[in-house]
Amino acid sequence: MATLDFLKQALRQKDNATASSPKQPLSETQYSAGFDILMRGSGWMTYQDFIIPQLSQLLAPLFNSRIHISALEIGPGPKSLLGYLPGHLRRKIKRYTAFEPNGLFATRLEEWFCASSEAEYPLPCLENLPNIHQIPFVLQDNIESSTSTGTRDNDEKYDIILFCHSMYGMRPKHKFIERALEMLIERPQGGMVVVFHRDGVLHLDGLVCHRTASFPTGVVSVANNDKVLDCFAPFIAGYIMQDVGLDNAIREAHPDHLLFSSPNVMAAFTKHATTLPELTAQVPLVKGDKMVKNREAGLHRPASIVRPTEVRHVQHCVRWALRHEASLAVIGGGHSGHCLWSNVVSVDMGAFNQVHILTAGEDERKCDVDSCSLIVVETGCKTVDIVGKTMAAGLIVPLGARPSVGAGLWLQGGIGHLARLHGLACDSIVGAVVVSVDSGQVLCVGHVRSQHWPVGAVRPENETDLLWAIRGAGTNFGIVISITFKAYTVPTYSVRNWIVPLRDHLEARLRLSDFDKIIAGKLPRNFSADAYLYWDNDQLSLGVTMFESSKSMLAFETPTPSLMGTLLGPEHSFKAVDSVGLFDTEMYMSGMHGGHGGGKTSSFKRCLFLKDIGVVNIADILVAAVKTRPSSLCYLHLLQGGGVVGDVTADATAFGCRDWDFACVVTGVWPRDQDGTEAARAAVRWVYHVAGDLLPMSTGAYGADLGPDPRDTALAAKAFGPNRPRLARLKRKLDPCNVLVYTCPLPKAPMEQKLILLVTGESYAGKDYCADLWVSVFTTCAHKSIKARAVSISDATKREYAAATGANLNRLLWDRAFKEQHRPALTAFFQDQVRQRPRLPEEHFMNVVHGAADVEVLLITGMRDEAPIAAFSHLVPESRLLEIRVEAREETRQVRQMSHGDNDTSDNRKDNKESNNSRSNLMTLNYRPSFIFHNDTIGNEATKRFAENHLLPFAHEDLQRLAHMVRQVPDFPRPGIEFRHVLGISQQPGGLALCTSLLQTHFSGDWAKFNAVVCCEAGGFVYASALASRVDVPLVLIREAGKLPPPTISVIKPASHISCLASNYSKEKSIEMERDVVPRGASVVVVDDVLSTGETLCAVLQLLGKAGIDAEDTSVMVVAEFPLQRGRELLRQRGFGRVNIQSLLIFGGA
Ligand SMILES: Cc1cc2nc3c(=O)[nH]c(=O)nc-3n(C[C@H](O)[C@H](O)[C@H](O)COP(=O)(O)OP(=O)(O)OC[C@H]3O[C@@H](n4cnc5c(N)ncnc54)[C@H](O)[C@@H]3O)c2cc1C
């Protein structure tokens, strides 16, 4: 598939050859028509799947740290990109400016902002009209020359500046970004400039980006008809063309639509973008052009490549990255695609190239292996350096098959010919020296001999965790300086090759099965057998290499086992070699495809772990893969596992995939002189395609070389077996700023707290429909993978009812009309059951919760209980429980009832209506659900938007971040109590700002409609005052008696829960507020630090009642709630059930 860039070049070349007159620029209408074609259909997918989710994820922390956001978009086209962000982010934007030189676009943009209904405003909280300048963004003072406003406001500063659709026509690009950086608001946390760019690499000399992401799979599909192409081709070429005709080759490939690959990149810059000189003043740069082995990585344009020569240089790199919110890439052997990354600093470890051999007995710490010989390897070493040096000392470390591969191999696994005998390379790691990417400190873990212990290095608190993580996921947790391996006696090898031509896929399947079961499966551990499936000389072939290791050369003189001859035919070659000689025996280098163009090829690999390669469904995929290879050079390499690899338990090291017989390396190969062309892209696509087919059959995937490419996500999900959650937690702890972000992606730490949503409401209001849709909003949430499920709690009753009455259970469960017919009887049945077993509702609730232990978000429908949050939250005190009541108008419900085929107008309807009426009117509820969703509109937009705006925020990491700021203090205020220092959030860096921002955004009401923020000393004062100032609502203070000037009103307040726990507490006190400080009938929000037993809150609400404030006009926001203390239930019993209560954090303890 050609790229759009290729199309542009092809069109321009063709035009240059035919046209002589000067190029005529496109009119606004022509440009607009071309743009519309680009954005239609699949072009929009790039926005939906990449740009909008990336932007939302990137901007969320910035937006949460601000009350107001001021935004500038450069070249937004007819619609603002920011207008597609989730509602809670859009609502933060108070000022909006755009530079859109195309007059048609500028007008459409203005219309988009203004013409839609209020509910649909893209940026609903703008304080002024959008400021749309119909001029280009230029390097000089832009606004000065603006004809549209005539104003000069070049002092205008923004929190966020967006180059929306590439930076075409802006040269040099880095100057435009530097200009935008100058326009960022100067605050401690600054703002951000974000660029979205089509067609791959963005060259921005000397600028360092804060974050970058790519979307290589973007596709633009264009209808293959003259009218459309006549519009589209000039748009891509950039000027009016004499002869638009597209290459026939392109047209014929896809008769209806032309498909173009349209990769996209995002780069985000902060004010730190220009701080590179600070680093290069301290750390040497690599000399000349750095060539890395991975040719695709070589196409990236790093901001700089530094080459530390001392450990302190590496520390400088990390500290610079931490100070300037930058990331780093690391170069070991340079074989992966992630050692160089555009606009990112790469740290070349090449100067750390020493190998030290510590023979048995030299190590001070006892080693648990027979041979205590250890090898210390610095991470700039290549495999050949290590093998050469250790072999001379009679030792070996199990490594991989290629001499030039570097540290990435042994840090991420390391599969080699000794794996069956000695395990993976990472299994031999017993110690490491690492520069922490959290602090820049040098850490020593495991066996590190004193002479290899860098000055100032320390043993970290979490040494065991770090050593565990380095053994299999070691590129993710720090910059590793050296590794200590345990070593083994060096063997020699015999290598025997067979090449078996395969007639068809049946024979292929048979041979693979024989090879697996009869040959490989029977080999002793000092043997390993590799297989290759490839196409050569017009023939599908199976290559087999058998390696035998032995301490004595003589052993190899034994002839080939006769079984091998019978199954594979005559031996093709035989060699006896030492460990260095072994490198030259690899069949893919020496035997296949004429030696792969003398090595002048590039490759791309992904590796999956398989068992039973001969079974039909696996063998067929393998054979089909070779048959569909895009170039004759592509092949599959099956490396044998088992033996010691499988003996190590999955959780013993981070390398959790242990249960496999073969590592299948899907290898896409193309001639080196076609790097960066369609041939290379096709090979990469093929690799992902085959890997995708094999993934469901596999027992895991190799983490090495997986990276930020979205196509790696599915593979990474299977990369570490059961160790993923532990690795995710460690990543958050050991690399909290994501300095090493371009490594094998680990999942975001799973939601630490389960979210249980009770979806309640009237019959036919659409509860089940909404619950299902909300499940999909959670599970498809772009920036997090959330496991969600909806279940009906009434299914248990239906089962018991069916068993008792003989009613058809399936129909009760699935046939809506049938269920409604039985509703009165079901209700009576349930009520009768509850009379006999009063705790039945709780039992049902807990059964449903336990049944969904595997999900992070559980939606429960079918609940019939009054005030379920107050009634049940103490049963799940570690989870967040919310009730969403779905409401719909009577007519809407009737229509839905009819459409479900329930035309019953008789008693059932009456009964149904009665039961509805008893619950339908919210005014008759004597409690307040957490949210009410009005489900009257047709279509699912409003339902989805509700979830995005009100439910998804509960899954946001910021809440977890806040929870982590709450320190636990054991045995305070008395032994046995684990105190949560909620007020201590305000003492943490950024804690108060984060907490107040979350209080503001999580509040379900409209701040503008409240007259006061009320707080009671002392905890409430801290958060309420910061919040009141943020939302610009007056603050009302409640204090202990005697501290406020008269006239006051007062009530008795029992001691708070935590005071009761202290030994010297005083029982009760009066609290008071100034009498006329809030007008009677006002609406207020009470803000407090904690809701525990609810006694304090009850007193506050009583006091507000005395002041003439109704419970219904009162909302409560607390920072933390302790459901075990049943505060909500107390409030309900005391008549405050209709108060709206929300909490940011839920804690299980006291
Ligand atoms: C031709 C070829 C043959 C291969 N053969 C084998 C094989 O036989 N067995 C096998 O298991 N795998 C094999 N692989 C896969 C190989 O293990 C990975 O490609 C590995 O990532 C390469 O490591 P590197 O150091 O050469 O590459 P690099 O690109 O330099 O590094 C790979 C990753 O490691 C990180 N990294 C490097 N050094 C450090 C450090 N000091 N601290 C922290 N992170 C660091 C980098 O940031 C990068 O993410 C092969 C790959 C190729 C291309």
PDB file of N, CA, C and O in Angstrom, residues 210-251:
ATOM      1  N   HIS A 210       8.480  15.901  25.016  1.00  0.00           N
ATOM      2  CA  HIS A 210       8.067  15.387  26.319  1.00  0.00           C
ATOM      3  C   HIS A 210       7.496  13.976  26.135  1.00  0.00           C
ATOM      4  O   HIS A 210       7.828  13.055  26.869  1.00  0.00           O
ATOM      5  N   ARG A 211       6.650  13.811  25.165  1.00  0.00           N
ATOM      6  CA  ARG A 211       6.098  12.497  24.838  1.00  0.00           C
ATOM      7  C   ARG A 211       5.915  12.408  23.335  1.00  0.00           C
ATOM      8  O   ARG A 211       5.643  13.406  22.669  1.00  0.00           O
ATOM      9  N   THR A 212       6.048  11.225  22.817  1.00  0.00           N
ATOM     10  CA  THR A 212       5.779  11.039  21.406  1.00  0.00           C
ATOM     11  C   THR A 212       5.053   9.701  21.236  1.00  0.00           C
ATOM     12  O   THR A 212       5.218   8.803  22.048  1.00  0.00           O
ATOM     13  N   ALA A 213       4.235   9.617  20.224  1.00  0.00           N
ATOM     14  CA  ALA A 213       3.526   8.361  19.970  1.00  0.00           C
ATOM     15  C   ALA A 213       3.332   8.235  18.470  1.00  0.00           C
ATOM     16  O   ALA A 213       3.345   9.239  17.750  1.00  0.00           O
ATOM     17  N   SER A 214       3.175   7.012  18.010  1.00  0.00           N
ATOM     18  CA  SER A 214       3.002   6.848  16.570  1.00  0.00           C
ATOM     19  C   SER A 214       1.799   5.955  16.276  1.00  0.00           C
ATOM     20  O   SER A 214       1.374   5.161  17.115  1.00  0.00           O
ATOM     21  N   PHE A 215       1.289   6.127  15.108  1.00  0.00           N
ATOM     22  CA  PHE A 215       0.140   5.344  14.651  1.00  0.00           C
ATOM     23  C   PHE A 215       0.457   4.889  13.233  1.00  0.00           C
ATOM     24  O   PHE A 215       0.052   5.527  12.260  1.00  0.00           O
ATOM     25  N   PRO A 216       1.225   3.798  13.127  1.00  0.00           N
ATOM     26  CA  PRO A 216       1.702   3.414  11.797  1.00  0.00           C
ATOM     27  C   PRO A 216       0.624   2.816  10.915  1.00  0.00           C
ATOM     28  O   PRO A 216       0.836   2.672   9.715  1.00  0.00           O
ATOM     29  N   THR A 217      -0.527   2.501  11.500  1.00  0.00           N
ATOM     30  CA  THR A 217      -1.513   1.754  10.711  1.00  0.00           C
ATOM     31  C   THR A 217      -2.621   2.629  10.119  1.00  0.00           C
ATOM     32  O   THR A 217      -3.603   2.102   9.612  1.00  0.00           O
ATOM     33  N   GLY A 218      -2.458   3.946  10.184  1.00  0.00           N
ATOM     34  CA  GLY A 218      -3.474   4.831   9.611  1.00  0.00           C
ATOM     35  C   GLY A 218      -3.647   4.558   8.121  1.00  0.00           C
ATOM     36  O   GLY A 218      -2.673   4.337   7.412  1.00  0.00           O
ATOM     37  N   VAL A 219      -4.891   4.558   7.683  1.00  0.00           N
ATOM     38  CA  VAL A 219      -5.180   4.284   6.270  1.00  0.00           C
ATOM     39  C   VAL A 219      -6.171   5.330   5.770  1.00  0.00           C
ATOM     40  O   VAL A 219      -7.082   5.727   6.493  1.00  0.00           O
ATOM     41  N   VAL A 220      -5.953   5.791   4.559  1.00  0.00           N
ATOM     42  CA  VAL A 220      -6.930   6.685   3.937  1.00  0.00           C
ATOM     43  C   VAL A 220      -7.485   5.956   2.724  1.00  0.00           C
ATOM     44  O   VAL A 220      -6.724   5.447   1.896  1.00  0.00           O
ATOM     45  N   SER A 221      -8.806   5.891   2.657  1.00  0.00           N
ATOM     46  CA  SER A 221      -9.401   5.200   1.518  1.00  0.00           C
ATOM     47  C   SER A 221     -10.135   6.239   0.672  1.00  0.00           C
ATOM     48  O   SER A 221     -10.901   7.041   1.194  1.00  0.00           O
ATOM     49  N   VAL A 222      -9.862   6.203  -0.606  1.00  0.00           N
ATOM     50  CA  VAL A 222     -10.431   7.217  -1.509  1.00  0.00           C
ATOM     51  C   VAL A 222     -11.189   6.498  -2.616  1.00  0.00           C
ATOM     52  O   VAL A 222     -10.650   5.564  -3.231  1.00  0.00           O
ATOM     53  N   ALA A 223     -12.426   6.947  -2.856  1.00  0.00           N
ATOM     54  CA  ALA A 223     -13.229   6.306  -3.900  1.00  0.00           C
ATOM     55  C   ALA A 223     -12.506   6.421  -5.239  1.00  0.00           C
ATOM     56  O   ALA A 223     -11.974   7.475  -5.586  1.00  0.00           O
ATOM     57  N   ASN A 224     -12.487   5.315  -5.942  1.00  0.00           N
ATOM     58  CA  ASN A 224     -11.755   5.276  -7.213  1.00  0.00           C
ATOM     59  C   ASN A 224     -12.658   5.745  -8.351  1.00  0.00           C
ATOM     60  O   ASN A 224     -13.055   4.974  -9.206  1.00  0.00           O
ATOM     61  N   ASN A 225     -13.006   7.041  -8.299  1.00  0.00           N
ATOM     62  CA  ASN A 225     -13.713   7.579  -9.470  1.00  0.00           C
ATOM     63  C   ASN A 225     -13.165   8.956  -9.782  1.00  0.00           C
ATOM     64  O   ASN A 225     -12.594   9.636  -8.918  1.00  0.00           O
ATOM     65  N   ASP A 226     -13.301   9.326 -11.020  1.00  0.00           N
ATOM     66  CA  ASP A 226     -12.599  10.517 -11.498  1.00  0.00           C
ATOM     67  C   ASP A 226     -12.957  11.760 -10.723  1.00  0.00           C
ATOM     68  O   ASP A 226     -12.111  12.592 -10.421  1.00  0.00           O
ATOM     69  N   LYS A 227     -14.245  11.879 -10.365  1.00  0.00           N
ATOM     70  CA  LYS A 227     -14.685  13.101  -9.693  1.00  0.00           C
ATOM     71  C   LYS A 227     -13.932  13.260  -8.368  1.00  0.00           C
ATOM     72  O   LYS A 227     -13.394  14.316  -8.047  1.00  0.00           O
ATOM     73  N   VAL A 228     -13.901  12.182  -7.607  1.00  0.00           N
ATOM     74  CA  VAL A 228     -13.236  12.242  -6.304  1.00  0.00           C
ATOM     75  C   VAL A 228     -11.737  12.436  -6.482  1.00  0.00           C
ATOM     76  O   VAL A 228     -11.111  13.272  -5.828  1.00  0.00           O
ATOM     77  N   LEU A 229     -11.166  11.691  -7.409  1.00  0.00           N
ATOM     78  CA  LEU A 229      -9.714  11.772  -7.582  1.00  0.00           C
ATOM     79  C   LEU A 229      -9.284  13.134  -8.113  1.00  0.00           C
ATOM     80  O   LEU A 229      -8.211  13.631  -7.782  1.00  0.00           O
ATOM     81  N   ASP A 230     -10.129  13.735  -8.915  1.00  0.00           N
ATOM     82  CA  ASP A 230      -9.799  15.068  -9.419  1.00  0.00           C
ATOM     83  C   ASP A 230      -9.704  16.078  -8.282  1.00  0.00           C
ATOM     84  O   ASP A 230      -8.999  17.085  -8.379  1.00  0.00           O
ATOM     85  N   CYS A 231     -10.462  15.846  -7.224  1.00  0.00           N
ATOM     86  CA  CYS A 231     -10.398  16.718  -6.040  1.00  0.00           C
ATOM     87  C   CYS A 231      -9.203  16.372  -5.172  1.00  0.00           C
ATOM     88  O   CYS A 231      -8.524  17.219  -4.627  1.00  0.00           O
ATOM     89  N   PHE A 232      -9.001  15.046  -5.032  1.00  0.00           N
ATOM     90  CA  PHE A 232      -8.059  14.586  -4.018  1.00  0.00           C
ATOM     91  C   PHE A 232      -6.594  14.761  -4.451  1.00  0.00           C
ATOM     92  O   PHE A 232      -5.738  15.164  -3.665  1.00  0.00           O
ATOM     93  N   ALA A 233      -6.332  14.444  -5.723  1.00  0.00           N
ATOM     94  CA  ALA A 233      -4.934  14.474  -6.175  1.00  0.00           C
ATOM     95  C   ALA A 233      -4.310  15.867  -6.026  1.00  0.00           C
ATOM     96  O   ALA A 233      -3.208  15.990  -5.470  1.00  0.00           O
ATOM     97  N   PRO A 234      -4.972  16.960  -6.459  1.00  0.00           N
ATOM     98  CA  PRO A 234      -4.350  18.275  -6.269  1.00  0.00           C
ATOM     99  C   PRO A 234      -4.177  18.608  -4.790  1.00  0.00           C
ATOM    100  O   PRO A 234      -3.194  19.240  -4.395  1.00  0.00           O
ATOM    101  N   PHE A 235      -5.116  18.152  -3.966  1.00  0.00           N
ATOM    102  CA  PHE A 235      -5.020  18.423  -2.521  1.00  0.00           C
ATOM    103  C   PHE A 235      -3.730  17.796  -1.960  1.00  0.00           C
ATOM    104  O   PHE A 235      -3.012  18.402  -1.168  1.00  0.00           O
ATOM    105  N   ILE A 236      -3.442  16.574  -2.405  1.00  0.00           N
ATOM    106  CA  ILE A 236      -2.242  15.893  -1.917  1.00  0.00           C
ATOM    107  C   ILE A 236      -0.989  16.522  -2.533  1.00  0.00           C
ATOM    108  O   ILE A 236       0.002  16.776  -1.843  1.00  0.00           O
ATOM    109  N   ALA A 237      -1.043  16.807  -3.836  1.00  0.00           N
ATOM    110  CA  ALA A 237       0.141  17.392  -4.485  1.00  0.00           C
ATOM    111  C   ALA A 237       0.427  18.792  -3.957  1.00  0.00           C
ATOM    112  O   ALA A 237       1.571  19.235  -3.898  1.00  0.00           O
ATOM    113  N   GLY A 238      -0.627  19.499  -3.549  1.00  0.00           N
ATOM    114  CA  GLY A 238      -0.440  20.837  -2.982  1.00  0.00           C
ATOM    115  C   GLY A 238      -0.633  21.950  -3.987  1.00  0.00           C
ATOM    116  O   GLY A 238      -0.424  23.122  -3.662  1.00  0.00           O
ATOM    117  N   TYR A 239      -0.999  21.634  -5.186  1.00  0.00           N
ATOM    118  CA  TYR A 239      -1.283  22.668  -6.181  1.00  0.00           C
ATOM    119  C   TYR A 239      -2.159  22.080  -7.282  1.00  0.00           C
ATOM    120  O   TYR A 239      -2.314  20.855  -7.371  1.00  0.00           O
ATOM    121  N   ILE A 240      -2.690  22.961  -8.120  1.00  0.00           N
ATOM    122  CA  ILE A 240      -3.572  22.487  -9.202  1.00  0.00           C
ATOM    123  C   ILE A 240      -2.733  21.765 -10.241  1.00  0.00           C
ATOM    124  O   ILE A 240      -1.648  22.236 -10.620  1.00  0.00           O
ATOM    125  N   MET A 241      -3.215  20.611 -10.673  1.00  0.00           N
ATOM    126  CA  MET A 241      -2.416  19.809 -11.591  1.00  0.00           C
ATOM    127  C   MET A 241      -3.021  19.842 -12.991  1.00  0.00           C
ATOM    128  O   MET A 241      -4.230  19.910 -13.156  1.00  0.00           O
ATOM    129  N   GLN A 242      -2.112  19.768 -13.949  1.00  0.00           N
ATOM    130  CA  GLN A 242      -2.561  19.795 -15.341  1.00  0.00           C
ATOM    131  C   GLN A 242      -3.295  18.493 -15.672  1.00  0.00           C
ATOM    132  O   GLN A 242      -4.352  18.478 -16.227  1.00  0.00           O
ATOM    133  N   ASP A 243      -2.642  17.427 -15.298  1.00  0.00           N
ATOM    134  CA  ASP A 243      -3.195  16.117 -15.652  1.00  0.00           C
ATOM    135  C   ASP A 243      -3.213  15.271 -14.392  1.00  0.00           C
ATOM    136  O   ASP A 243      -2.187  14.868 -13.871  1.00  0.00           O
ATOM    137  N   VAL A 244      -4.408  15.049 -13.928  1.00  0.00           N
ATOM    138  CA  VAL A 244      -4.542  14.445 -12.612  1.00  0.00           C
ATOM    139  C   VAL A 244      -4.330  12.935 -12.600  1.00  0.00           C
ATOM    140  O   VAL A 244      -3.998  12.337 -11.596  1.00  0.00           O
ATOM    141  N   GLY A 245      -4.431  12.307 -13.746  1.00  0.00           N
ATOM    142  CA  GLY A 245      -4.435  10.841 -13.830  1.00  0.00           C
ATOM    143  C   GLY A 245      -3.488  10.129 -12.873  1.00  0.00           C
ATOM    144  O   GLY A 245      -2.306  10.445 -12.802  1.00  0.00           O
ATOM    145  N   LEU A 246      -4.021   9.186 -12.124  1.00  0.00           N
ATOM    146  CA  LEU A 246      -3.185   8.427 -11.194  1.00  0.00           C
ATOM    147  C   LEU A 246      -2.657   7.187 -11.891  1.00  0.00           C
ATOM    148  O   LEU A 246      -3.264   6.669 -12.811  1.00  0.00           O
ATOM    149  N   ASP A 247      -1.533   6.758 -11.395  1.00  0.00           N
ATOM    150  CA  ASP A 247      -0.914   5.559 -11.924  1.00  0.00           C
ATOM    151  C   ASP A 247      -1.911   4.417 -12.052  1.00  0.00           C
ATOM    152  O   ASP A 247      -2.634   4.129 -11.108  1.00  0.00           O
ATOM    153  N   ASN A 248      -1.931   3.771 -13.158  1.00  0.00           N
ATOM    154  CA  ASN A 248      -2.849   2.654 -13.335  1.00  0.00           C
ATOM    155  C   ASN A 248      -2.603   1.551 -12.329  1.00  0.00           C
ATOM    156  O   ASN A 248      -3.508   0.883 -11.874  1.00  0.00           O
ATOM    157  N   ALA A 249      -1.330   1.399 -12.020  1.00  0.00           N
ATOM    158  CA  ALA A 249      -0.976   0.327 -11.075  1.00  0.00           C
ATOM    159  C   ALA A 249      -1.734   0.511  -9.773  1.00  0.00           C
ATOM    160  O   ALA A 249      -2.289  -0.427  -9.215  1.00  0.00           O
ATOM    161  N   ILE A 250      -1.804   1.762  -9.310  1.00  0.00           N
ATOM    162  CA  ILE A 250      -2.493   2.024  -8.052  1.00  0.00           C
ATOM    163  C   ILE A 250      -3.990   1.779  -8.235  1.00  0.00           C
ATOM    164  O   ILE A 250      -4.637   1.161  -7.416  1.00  0.00           O
ATOM    165  N   ARG A 251      -4.518   2.258  -9.337  1.00  0.00           N
ATOM    166  CA  ARG A 251      -5.973   2.133  -9.559  1.00  0.00           C
ATOM    167  C   ARG A 251      -6.414   0.686  -9.667  1.00  0.00           C
ATOM    168  O   ARG A 251      -7.408   0.297  -9.094  1.00  0.00           O
TER     169      ARG A 251
END
